Structure formats: C-alpha cells, structure tokens
Amino acid sequence: MQKHASEETHNPTVEEVPDEDLVAHPPPSDIPAESAPASDATLSSKAAGKQPMREQPAAPKKPALDTQSEELFPALGASKAPANAAPSMWSKKPAAVGKAANGRGPTPQMSLPGRYSEQIQLHPSMMTPRNQLKKPVAEVLRDINKRSKATIEMKSGPGGVIVFEGSGPVDAVRIALKEVANQLCAKQNLKVPIPMSVRGKIVGKQGATIQAISKKTGAKINISKQEAAEILEDDDMDATIDVQIEGDPFAVQMAKQDIEKIVNEHTSTASTRLKHIPAEYYPFLNQQLAGSQVGQNAKMQIPQYTNWRQQAPAQNPASFAPQAGLPISLSGDRQAVAELRAEIDRQVQQLQRQLMLEQMAVERGRHQFIFGNKGTSLNEFVKDTGCSVILPPDDDESETLYIVGPSDRIEEAKERIMDLASSMTMASADISRQFANAPRGAQNHARDVTRYLQQRKAIQDIERAHNASIVPDTTGAWNIYAPDNKTAMKARADIMSLVGGHPPSRFQPVDVDPFYHAHIREQAARQIRDDYGVRVVIPDEFDESPILLVYEDRSASPDYQLPRQPPQQSEVQAFQQALQQAQKHILGMLSGNAEITSREVEAPVKFHDKIRRHVDRHHQSLGEGQIPTQVSFGGPRQAAQRRNPGPTVSLRGPQDSVDTLMQSLLAFIEQEKQDELERGFTLTFDFPQQHANHLIGRKGENINRLREEFDVDIQLNDGKCEIKGPEAKANACKKHILEMAKKLEDETTHHLNVPAQYHRELIGAQGAQVNRLQDRYNVRVNFPRNKQGNDDDGDEGGSRRKDQQQPNEVIIKGPSRGADQCRDELLSLLQYVKDNSHTATVSVAQNQLPSLIGSGGKEMEALRLETGAQVDVPSARDAASENGRAEIKIKGSKKAVEDAKKMIEEKAKVFDNTITRNLEVERKHHRLIIGSGGSNLRNIILQAGGPEEQRLHNRMIRFPKTDVEGNTIRVEGQKSVVDKICSAIEALVKDQESQTTENIEVKPEKHRLLIGRGGETRRNLEQQFGVQINVPRQTDTGPNRSQVRIQGQAENVEKAKAHIIELTKDLEGETVSIPRRFHHVIADNGQFFRRLRNDHKVTVDHDGQRPPPKTTAPTPTRANGGSMPLITDEPGSSSHSWESHDLNSSTEEGDIPWTLSGASPEAVAGARAKLEKALEEAQRQDTIGFLILPDPRAYRHVIGPGGSEINRIRKKTGTKIQVPRDQQSGEAIEIVGSKAGVEEARDVILEIVQNNA
C-alpha cells in the first residue's frame, strides 16, 4: 500500500514499449498483455490495469500470468496498443483517449466466469493515492463486507498488481467488487469510437438504451457533442463519433463492453478507407499482403501508384506524406477488417525502417516503356526487383524517376529500368523542315500541324499501324519509338507523308479572346465544318494559343480521309476561300459584343463556397444566348492544380456582364461579412422529438439543405432546436422549421392491406403511377421492398427504428387531407386493377407469332383496340421451347379476356391447320398467274375459298423476288384452300404450255377496229374466244407494225383469227375530193364523221394525208373589248351591234381525199350523197354574222316558246343560228349562211326584238 500511495504517474515513451518481434516473453515486472484486434481503442492505464479473473491453482513455476490463455482471459475486444492511441477500425484517424492519466501498458481483458469466487486486479497507478482517500483501504473493505453478503479480501499479485478477491453469492460478489473499484479507483474518462451508422442503436428510443447501460454499470455515458456539420455532412457512414464514458475502471470497462456488444450486433461487416498511409508504400503492401492469411474474410483494394501527384516524394521514406485522395479501401467481416488494418499498420512500420529512396534521370520519352501497355506492370517490377518506381505526372516535364526499395536492391532496380527504357529503338522526325519557308515560320506551322493531328487522333492511328510510340513536340521535333529500326523508319515515312499533305495553305489562325472559346466550340464549330469544310481547333482550357482553322473537305466529317499528298495549285485557292469564309463567320458571330475585361474582387477564402453558389444562381438567371462570365477563385486564370487558393475572385467577360456580376458579388460579400459579425446570435426553441428524423433527413440531407438555404447552423438536442447565425436568417429559418413542424403535426399515416401481386400495376412503369399520387397529394407512398433497410437517423435523445413493413402493407404518410384523398384514390385504383386483372393464356405455334403481331405491331394493336385486353406476346428468345409452342398471356376485364382469347384461339386453330406447299413454276408463267393488277391471282384465291381481304393475298401466295434465283411459288393456308389454289395454278400453267401463238397481218389503220374505245373491243374479243390478243403499238416500226399476235388454245386461236380477218377485211369504198378550205366546215369538229358512222356504218379516212390546219374562227369585235350597245328607251341604229365576216377567206388551196368505206355499196352511196350535200351547203354558207343586243333579256324572244321562233327563222332564211346559252350582256347571236340569208336573219331578229320591246 505504501507503494500504491507514493508511486508517481508514469508516462511511457516509444522506446519503453516492448517490441513483440524482439521480446518473446515480457519480464515479470511488466503488466500482462493479450493480443486482440488492433482496431479497438486504447484504454488509459487505469482501465488497462483492471482485470477480473477466474480463481485458479497457484503455478509456482510461472511468476507471471499466462495472458495468452483464452480460458483465463476471454477476449472482450480490448487491444494491445503502443503509447499512441491505435486507430479505430471504424475511423479514418486514430481513436482519441480522453482525459485518462497514466496511459501505461495495454488493457487486460475482464472475465466474470466465476459463480462463487471472483477477483479483480488493479495496478497501483489506477488507484486513488492513499492521501486522497477518505478512509484507509482496510476500513473501506471492512465497511463493504459489513453491508454485503460477500467477503472481499486484498492481496498482492504478480507484477506489483493488487488483487481484490470476493467470495459469496454471485450477485453479491459482483456488487461488492464494483463498490471496491468505485471507492478505491480514480475516475477515468474513456472515448470509444463507434460507427455513425449505429449511433441511434446505442442511444435507443428517447435515450432508453444508453440510460440502461449507465444504470447497469454505474458509468456516466454521453455521446460526443461534435459539430453537426462533421456528423451529418459526411456521406461516409463508416465515419465515427465518440461515446464518452466516465467512471471507475470497472464501470468504464463494463460500459465499453456493452457498447461494443451493440456495435458488434449491427456491424457484422465493416468498410473503411485508410487515408493515413503514404502511397509510396502501396506497391510493397500489395505485394506482401497478396498471399497473407490475415483478414481472409475482408476485401482490400490498394490503388496503383506509379506517378506522384501534388508533390514529388520526400527524400526520407519516414517523411512520406499520406494522400487522402488515394486511400486504401477495406471491407468485409468486421473482425477481419480490424485484423487486416492492424497488419497493414505493422507492415508500414517495418517499411519505414527498411526502405530508402534514390533518384534517377531517364529520357522523358522513354518513361512510357517502364510501366503500362508498353512496359511491365508495377506488380511484376516489385516482384522482380523488390523496388517500386514513381514517375513524374504526364503534365510535368521532369525526367527524374524515384526508386523506393531496400538499399541492397536499388541497383538491381536501376538495371531493370534501363532495360525497359532502352527496349525500343528511337528515330527522329523534324517536321518543321518540311515547310521551312512557311509564311508564319516553320516553328509556328509545325505547332499548328501537331495541334491538328493530335486533336484528329491521327498520331494514335500511326502508332497502331506500326506498333510504335510517337512523342510529338510543338517545336516540330518528334521522337519515334519502335521495336526495330525498320519499323521506326516506316513510321517516320508515314509521318512525313501525312505532314506533307498539310501545307500552310490549309491552316489559318484566328485570334479570339479565350473567353469565347467554349462558346465557339458549342455553337459554331459543327456548322463551320458542315458549311465550309473547315475544322475548328480550339485550344485547351489553359492554353493561350489562338484558334486554328484547318481546311479539310466539303464531304462529311466522318468520311474524311487525311491527305498524304501535297495539294494541287488549283486547290489552294479553294482552301483560302473556305478559310476566309470560316474566319469571317467566327468574327461576325462575335462582332458587336462588348470588350472583354477582367476584374478581381477581394473575398476571404472561407466565403468561396458560398460565392460559387451565388454565382451559379446568377448564371442560371441569364437569358438564353448570353455567355456567362468566367469566374475563377484564388487568382488569375491558370492551371488549377498549380494554384494555391488566395483571398480573391477573378471575373472575366464582357464589360457590362462583369460589372453586373461584380456589383452583385460586392453586395453579397459585404452581406456575408456583416453576417459573420452576427454569427454569435442564437435562437433556441422546442421542436417535437418525434419529428427530428424528418428535419434531419437521410444522411442529413434535409438539415444540410436548410443550413445552406438560410446560411445558419442548426443543432438538435433532446427536443430542442438551436439555430446559430445572423438574426434575420435565424428567424427566417426558425419560421420555416416551425411551419414544417406544424405540417408534421397534421401528418397522418394509413396502412393499407394490398396483395403483393397488384403492387407492380399500382406503382406503374418506373414509378409513374405512385409518383403521380405523391405529387398530387403531397404525401409519401411506401410499397414494401424485397430487402428492408434500417436507416436510423436520430438526434441526441434517441432514434426511431422503422417498423418492419409487411409484404402486403402499403403505407401512406402525409398531411391528413392529402393522405385521405390518396388512400381513397389508391383503393379505387386497386379495385380497378382487380377488376382488370383477369388473366388467361393461349398456346400458339412459335412461328405464328410474327403473323399475330403483324407489320409494326398492327395486328396486335387492332386486337387490343377491339377487345380492350392487354396482350403480352413473348419475344423470340423467351418463346423458344422444345415443343415449338409459345404462351400468349392475356390480361384485362373478364369479358375482354374472353373475347381476346376466343379471337386468338380461332387464329391459332386456323394456323395449326395451315399447310404450306411449294410449286415449281417457270418464271415465264408468273406474270400470267398474277394477271393485270393481280386480277388473275385474286380470282384464283376467291374461287378457291380464300379470304377477300387484299392484304392477305400476298401472304397466301408468294412469288420469288426478281433479284432472287428460283421458280418456287409458296402457297400457304388452309389445306382445302391450298389444294384448290395449287390445282388452279397447275391447270393454268398446263393450259399456258399447251397454247399456240399465231400472227396475222392487219393494216395499222385497222388496228382501231381491234382495240376499240379504251381497249374495250380487244377485251371483249379475248373474253369471247379465250385468247390473248397483242396489237402492235403505234411506236412500233417495220414489219412488226402490222403483226397482230393471238395466243391461246389452238381451236380458240383459229376462231379468233377468223373473226379478226372478217372484222378487218377491206370494205366497199369510194373516194371524194373535197376542197381543203371546206374540210373543217364539213367535219364540224368530227360531228359529221360520227353521223356517217352511226347512220350508214361508214368510216372516213384521208389516204394518209394530214388534214389542213384549222383557221381561227371569227369573233365579234365588241366581245373582245369594244364598246357595248347602250340600253335606251327608243330603239335606234346604235341600240345593237352587228358585224359580218367572210368564211371563205382561207388561203388553203387544193383538195383532200375523203375515202368512204362501208359494208355495202348502198351504205357508201348514202354517205356520198350526204357528203355532197354538206359540201354544197358549205359552199353556200360563206358568211358569218354576229348580232349583239343591248338587253340580254331580249334573247328569249328570239328563241321563242320551245325554240319555235328560232327554228322558223332558220327555215325561212336557210341559215344556222346560235343564241348564247348564258344570255349575258355582250354575248353575240351567231348567224352562219349565205350573205343574203345572214342579213335577212338579222333583220327578222331585230324585228322580233322591236315588236317585243
């Protein structure tokens, strides 16, 4: 006890911690230790020294306890740890040990297996100094023994520990030992890191779980009050929070055990990312842990690390810096992850002692042959040399390589690097020499060609073609790496030919402010390529080069082939014209824009995120077509990876846009600065604890959104909501939260019993149906999922565990009115689904599916529209089965299902009875079978009993296509119909093959007798005699012009031939010469010919002579625009218009023969007499007169009742009189006859008009 009272606090150093690799057995003076998962947090020395143990016989040969005995020290999760706290398996950083003093040694495990006798051992450093005890130790034990049914004794133990042994009833012993620890041990603070995902489980509903643990153990337990942003904004659910335990070591350890038990129950698996390990160790860890037995139930992902990133490796391996953006990922069984993490930490400590770093310079272009597709793999390199190589990044021009490995193997690694780097032969190509006299200089042109070919990926194509690697340089010096000299030379020749096809005349740089680069790329590049054949090469984001225009071709861009020959001189002018047009297009597009200006705004770095959001909102408000101002943070426009953020915001764009945004930013920043001064303002108000989860949201998304929206900090704690920030914003946020609480108070939850088979229809395609309900009624509709998730979002007071949702349970949650309406509509929809959920299946042949679906699904759509049923036809893959049948599913109302099933079954029955026959028929007969417009084919099908629908005919009888060889005609349908169709086709072919063909001579002028009007005579003859008659066309010449072909059966051909000969035999005829000037007068527009044919069966021809041209018929002058007669009260000479013309004024001279042909001499004679009479009349009718009356109403008096007056005038004067049918003003009465007769008729008409005036 003296030692206990006087011992000073001991703080071990790293050197004092025994190395378990060197010390196999700890000395007796050391505290016993036991190996445990390295992931558990380290206890303080006070907690570490306390260990309940089972009573056992003394072992005189062993001065120290066997801490490796699982029976004596069952594992409780405590770990052997160095002086510094070990990392937690759930955390990304070491777990913090709270205010515990004397963190000496590892933590022994507790075990309470004894029923009648138990003991605890305490290290003196864990106990309260004697001078601070209220009573001596012996007196404390005596008081405890008096009050308890158990007896406590104190004795010395191995290693200087003090053992307190209790005996008696189990419960009494444990209570007594706990009281000993409470009175004799100093208070201990311990922080136990736990995964954030199980925080709600430990807190329990309304804090019930954590309060029960505290009551049971006597320890004070509190969830660490970390900033909400650190807890809720982290989307990594494996992040940890601290549970702080305060009390005596015995109580702390029991509470820790209970908490870890809960963690184990809910985190059987774990995943974490190790960000504290330098990436330079990754290749060695990957090599050493690949076959390790540690953590077999865990998955490890170590990133490949071949190129340094932010900075080159430190010269001293112990100073290697971790890279948080490139972590090691561990996942799997929790214990296995912990073991694997401990092993990784141990390996890293060894590597820090074993590795060294050396630098080595290798030509930059050969770096590509060390690792990657053109070199070896990093794993192979480490395996072969025991070393790792770190290359500079691609955007760094450094040649320095960093070799990391054991000192005795560095030289071997260097040799291996030299072998890999020198494995390829190098050749050089200076493309600038190709055009040394380029107008803009050889170097500039080489840079232009390089930029263009790189964007065109032409260099990659050459690399693939020659299995080479090309390192282009903008100065024109290209390095070519190939397996041998021959390949290198071929690749070089290909490059030079490609460069030769791109002279300076194809290129035109355009200086455009970089501000417009993105706008040109998006809005103009494609149009310029399509319109002018010019490709626009836009510089990269941080490249200050001008825009480059390259003429390609007017053809489409995908079809363009890069030229490899110099252009002709005639083509150069076209290049220049297209380039000028493209340049003009770009400059015209940018003309009229304001001058580009740059401005900088002072803004603290802490405001940059808020400024980004403000700028985004500003840009979203811009009108269409406006180019947003460029905004960069931390300094002027430069490569982001080489910029350290500074307290500035740079703006670049048109003057007016920059000024507008700058004013907005200045006001925003000033407001933020003012708000910063008010950040201390705090509002606290009640918020219903049961709605805390809604306010927080999944992974804190709701509360984070409110923080961002109102720019305040929000904390929830046991039904209290605390808002910290500017007063105005805090009040606005409070108002919003209280309104949310009010809505949540009105929230109603309905649990509906909906059979699972209807869930899919109620949810709809991609959730369309349920989303519509949620949006309409502002509610949440939850259907059960296959796998239930337990999201425990809670606050300090506890968390609500979601009830397990039953498979047939649908939950509607939201405002009472909306929830009620949504429930009613969902139930109504459910009833509709039930009513339309009748199903049936129909078995059909697989090869019938295309015909059931129809072209473009027309047949199936028609079936759906007719029946109203939903018909599901399986795809070809799903329908495949051994029996050749497919199942069609029908769904809908009872009647719709029955109708659709009946229709499909009828079609299936027809199809199942359908047969297919193939007929071999020579192609020369196919046209005959089809007939004109498919008439023969249609008649064959209808006569065989086939369908009348035209669209089905082509499906029943299919002829080979013209571009396909073969004579097979495929006939498909019902057996009886197919047999009849085949018989008809065979009979038709047989009849065709037995037919004969004869030609008869028929004069061309008599062909019309065989054709008739519209071919009617020919069709009648073909039908009458059962033959085909082919009359030569008028365009035919030579002997064929008079050959009429007759095809058919021999007897039919003979009959048709005899009939045609009789029909076209030469008739009785007589020729009459008619003066040419009277030809058209007699013909009377063909009326005279028709009268002869109808009255006497006589036809007229002119022996091949062409009739004279028609002369222009005289017309009344006043009808052509002259003045009209006036309507006056008194008739007079000027009250009508009259003019006459000579009809025999034609200049035609000579005669034209009229040959009259008829069946008999009598008919011809009658026709001749009529012709002579018509000639005589034509000779007499030498005058035509036009009489225009002033009043159109007088025309009816000229005609008289039933035409009596006009007929009387015609007969009396011997003239032809035509009265205008329309009888409108200005229309003339036409009188034709002799001059005397015409004038007499005029006078009679005027007299009639005057008498009726």
PDB file of C-alpha atoms in Angstrom, residues 89-207:
ATOM      1  CA  MET A  89     -11.460   0.055 -37.240  1.00  0.00           C
ATOM      2  CA  TRP A  90     -14.418   2.349 -37.972  1.00  0.00           C
ATOM      3  CA  SER A  91     -12.470   5.560 -38.131  1.00  0.00           C
ATOM      4  CA  LYS A  92     -10.195   7.186 -40.660  1.00  0.00           C
ATOM      5  CA  LYS A  93      -7.951   8.502 -37.882  1.00  0.00           C
ATOM      6  CA  PRO A  94      -6.713   7.217 -34.501  1.00  0.00           C
ATOM      7  CA  ALA A  95      -9.265   6.993 -31.750  1.00  0.00           C
ATOM      8  CA  ALA A  96      -8.686   9.618 -29.077  1.00  0.00           C
ATOM      9  CA  VAL A  97      -8.158   8.581 -25.496  1.00  0.00           C
ATOM     10  CA  GLY A  98      -9.961  11.107 -23.334  1.00  0.00           C
ATOM     11  CA  LYS A  99      -8.652  12.598 -20.125  1.00  0.00           C
ATOM     12  CA  ALA A 100      -7.253   9.300 -18.808  1.00  0.00           C
ATOM     13  CA  ALA A 101      -3.978   9.674 -16.972  1.00  0.00           C
ATOM     14  CA  ASN A 102      -1.130   7.186 -16.869  1.00  0.00           C
ATOM     15  CA  GLY A 103      -1.772   5.540 -20.176  1.00  0.00           C
ATOM     16  CA  ARG A 104       0.691   2.792 -19.318  1.00  0.00           C
ATOM     17  CA  GLY A 105       0.667  -0.561 -20.981  1.00  0.00           C
ATOM     18  CA  PRO A 106      -2.045  -2.454 -22.773  1.00  0.00           C
ATOM     19  CA  THR A 107      -5.525  -3.153 -21.466  1.00  0.00           C
ATOM     20  CA  PRO A 108      -6.024  -6.578 -19.818  1.00  0.00           C
ATOM     21  CA  GLN A 109      -9.340  -8.208 -20.559  1.00  0.00           C
ATOM     22  CA  MET A 110     -12.067  -8.715 -17.999  1.00  0.00           C
ATOM     23  CA  SER A 111     -13.729 -12.058 -17.384  1.00  0.00           C
ATOM     24  CA  LEU A 112     -16.560 -12.785 -14.975  1.00  0.00           C
ATOM     25  CA  PRO A 113     -16.970 -16.522 -15.311  1.00  0.00           C
ATOM     26  CA  GLY A 114     -16.876 -17.435 -11.581  1.00  0.00           C
ATOM     27  CA  ARG A 115     -20.041 -18.190  -9.709  1.00  0.00           C
ATOM     28  CA  TYR A 116     -18.758 -18.408  -6.114  1.00  0.00           C
ATOM     29  CA  SER A 117     -15.382 -16.642  -6.175  1.00  0.00           C
ATOM     30  CA  GLU A 118     -14.163 -13.813  -8.393  1.00  0.00           C
ATOM     31  CA  GLN A 119     -11.320 -11.363  -8.268  1.00  0.00           C
ATOM     32  CA  ILE A 120     -10.109  -8.188  -9.924  1.00  0.00           C
ATOM     33  CA  GLN A 121      -6.544  -6.974 -10.150  1.00  0.00           C
ATOM     34  CA  LEU A 122      -5.667  -3.306 -10.163  1.00  0.00           C
ATOM     35  CA  HIS A 123      -2.384  -1.677 -10.957  1.00  0.00           C
ATOM     36  CA  PRO A 124      -1.341   0.793  -8.264  1.00  0.00           C
ATOM     37  CA  SER A 125      -1.301   3.599 -10.817  1.00  0.00           C
ATOM     38  CA  MET A 126      -5.025   3.099 -11.361  1.00  0.00           C
ATOM     39  CA  MET A 127      -5.917   3.558  -7.745  1.00  0.00           C
ATOM     40  CA  THR A 128      -6.538   6.820  -5.928  1.00  0.00           C
ATOM     41  CA  PRO A 129      -3.453   7.901  -3.932  1.00  0.00           C
ATOM     42  CA  ARG A 130      -3.743   6.947  -0.269  1.00  0.00           C
ATOM     43  CA  ASN A 131      -3.526  10.513   0.947  1.00  0.00           C
ATOM     44  CA  GLN A 132      -6.594  11.341  -1.149  1.00  0.00           C
ATOM     45  CA  LEU A 133      -8.773   8.524   0.231  1.00  0.00           C
ATOM     46  CA  LYS A 134     -11.362   9.415   2.808  1.00  0.00           C
ATOM     47  CA  LYS A 135     -10.670   6.158   4.683  1.00  0.00           C
ATOM     48  CA  PRO A 136      -7.815   3.646   4.717  1.00  0.00           C
ATOM     49  CA  VAL A 137      -8.190   0.762   2.343  1.00  0.00           C
ATOM     50  CA  ALA A 138      -8.662  -1.785   5.128  1.00  0.00           C
ATOM     51  CA  GLU A 139     -11.500   0.237   6.622  1.00  0.00           C
ATOM     52  CA  VAL A 140     -13.153   0.614   3.227  1.00  0.00           C
ATOM     53  CA  LEU A 141     -13.073  -3.167   2.752  1.00  0.00           C
ATOM     54  CA  ARG A 142     -14.431  -3.722   6.260  1.00  0.00           C
ATOM     55  CA  ASP A 143     -17.409  -1.429   5.625  1.00  0.00           C
ATOM     56  CA  ILE A 144     -18.158  -3.155   2.350  1.00  0.00           C
ATOM     57  CA  ASN A 145     -18.015  -6.585   3.952  1.00  0.00           C
ATOM     58  CA  LYS A 146     -20.438  -5.472   6.665  1.00  0.00           C
ATOM     59  CA  ARG A 147     -23.036  -4.301   4.154  1.00  0.00           C
ATOM     60  CA  SER A 148     -22.606  -7.150   1.676  1.00  0.00           C
ATOM     61  CA  LYS A 149     -23.314 -10.843   1.744  1.00  0.00           C
ATOM     62  CA  ALA A 150     -19.941 -11.284   0.041  1.00  0.00           C
ATOM     63  CA  THR A 151     -16.481 -11.146   1.574  1.00  0.00           C
ATOM     64  CA  ILE A 152     -13.740  -9.082  -0.068  1.00  0.00           C
ATOM     65  CA  GLU A 153     -10.051  -9.744   0.616  1.00  0.00           C
ATOM     66  CA  MET A 154      -6.995  -7.849  -0.689  1.00  0.00           C
ATOM     67  CA  LYS A 155      -3.661  -9.478  -1.559  1.00  0.00           C
ATOM     68  CA  SER A 156      -0.606  -8.834  -3.680  1.00  0.00           C
ATOM     69  CA  GLY A 157      -0.412 -10.239  -7.187  1.00  0.00           C
ATOM     70  CA  PRO A 158       2.317 -10.795  -9.763  1.00  0.00           C
ATOM     71  CA  GLY A 159       3.955  -7.785 -11.341  1.00  0.00           C
ATOM     72  CA  GLY A 160       3.072  -5.479  -8.458  1.00  0.00           C
ATOM     73  CA  VAL A 161      -0.664  -5.583  -9.045  1.00  0.00           C
ATOM     74  CA  ILE A 162      -3.116  -5.626  -6.158  1.00  0.00           C
ATOM     75  CA  VAL A 163      -5.734  -8.384  -6.236  1.00  0.00           C
ATOM     76  CA  PHE A 164      -9.180  -7.968  -4.655  1.00  0.00           C
ATOM     77  CA  GLU A 165     -10.892 -11.334  -4.294  1.00  0.00           C
ATOM     78  CA  GLY A 166     -14.555 -11.708  -3.447  1.00  0.00           C
ATOM     79  CA  SER A 167     -16.446 -14.812  -2.384  1.00  0.00           C
ATOM     80  CA  GLY A 168     -20.116 -15.448  -1.783  1.00  0.00           C
ATOM     81  CA  PRO A 169     -23.289 -15.259  -3.885  1.00  0.00           C
ATOM     82  CA  VAL A 170     -22.583 -14.280  -7.450  1.00  0.00           C
ATOM     83  CA  ASP A 171     -24.632 -11.082  -7.488  1.00  0.00           C
ATOM     84  CA  ALA A 172     -23.321 -10.001  -4.086  1.00  0.00           C
ATOM     85  CA  VAL A 173     -19.695 -10.621  -5.138  1.00  0.00           C
ATOM     86  CA  ARG A 174     -20.055  -8.526  -8.283  1.00  0.00           C
ATOM     87  CA  ILE A 175     -21.774  -5.652  -6.442  1.00  0.00           C
ATOM     88  CA  ALA A 176     -19.099  -5.678  -3.775  1.00  0.00           C
ATOM     89  CA  LEU A 177     -16.237  -5.714  -6.289  1.00  0.00           C
ATOM     90  CA  LYS A 178     -17.887  -2.838  -8.172  1.00  0.00           C
ATOM     91  CA  GLU A 179     -18.084  -0.829  -4.917  1.00  0.00           C
ATOM     92  CA  VAL A 180     -14.404  -1.545  -4.229  1.00  0.00           C
ATOM     93  CA  ALA A 181     -13.442  -0.207  -7.615  1.00  0.00           C
ATOM     94  CA  ASN A 182     -15.733   2.797  -7.161  1.00  0.00           C
ATOM     95  CA  GLN A 183     -14.219   3.822  -3.837  1.00  0.00           C
ATOM     96  CA  LEU A 184     -10.563   2.945  -4.371  1.00  0.00           C
ATOM     97  CA  CYS A 185     -10.014   3.806  -8.038  1.00  0.00           C
ATOM     98  CA  ALA A 186      -9.667   7.205  -9.592  1.00  0.00           C
ATOM     99  CA  LYS A 187     -12.291   8.360 -12.087  1.00  0.00           C
ATOM    100  CA  GLN A 188     -11.457   7.538 -15.673  1.00  0.00           C
ATOM    101  CA  ASN A 189     -12.592   9.183 -18.924  1.00  0.00           C
ATOM    102  CA  LEU A 190     -12.637   6.976 -21.998  1.00  0.00           C
ATOM    103  CA  LYS A 191     -13.732   7.829 -25.547  1.00  0.00           C
ATOM    104  CA  VAL A 192     -14.957   4.843 -27.520  1.00  0.00           C
ATOM    105  CA  PRO A 193     -15.265   5.486 -31.249  1.00  0.00           C
ATOM    106  CA  ILE A 194     -18.320   3.905 -32.868  1.00  0.00           C
ATOM    107  CA  PRO A 195     -19.626   3.930 -36.451  1.00  0.00           C
ATOM    108  CA  MET A 196     -22.034   6.791 -37.033  1.00  0.00           C
ATOM    109  CA  SER A 197     -24.487   4.327 -38.598  1.00  0.00           C
ATOM    110  CA  VAL A 198     -25.124   2.611 -35.221  1.00  0.00           C
ATOM    111  CA  ARG A 199     -25.361   5.772 -33.150  1.00  0.00           C
ATOM    112  CA  GLY A 200     -29.153   5.527 -32.993  1.00  0.00           C
ATOM    113  CA  LYS A 201     -28.944   1.924 -31.790  1.00  0.00           C
ATOM    114  CA  ILE A 202     -26.751   2.862 -28.841  1.00  0.00           C
ATOM    115  CA  VAL A 203     -28.840   5.880 -27.883  1.00  0.00           C
ATOM    116  CA  GLY A 204     -32.119   3.990 -28.191  1.00  0.00           C
ATOM    117  CA  LYS A 205     -35.606   5.400 -28.287  1.00  0.00           C
ATOM    118  CA  GLN A 206     -35.725   8.547 -26.181  1.00  0.00           C
ATOM    119  CA  GLY A 207     -32.289   7.556 -24.819  1.00  0.00           C
TER     120      GLY A 207
END
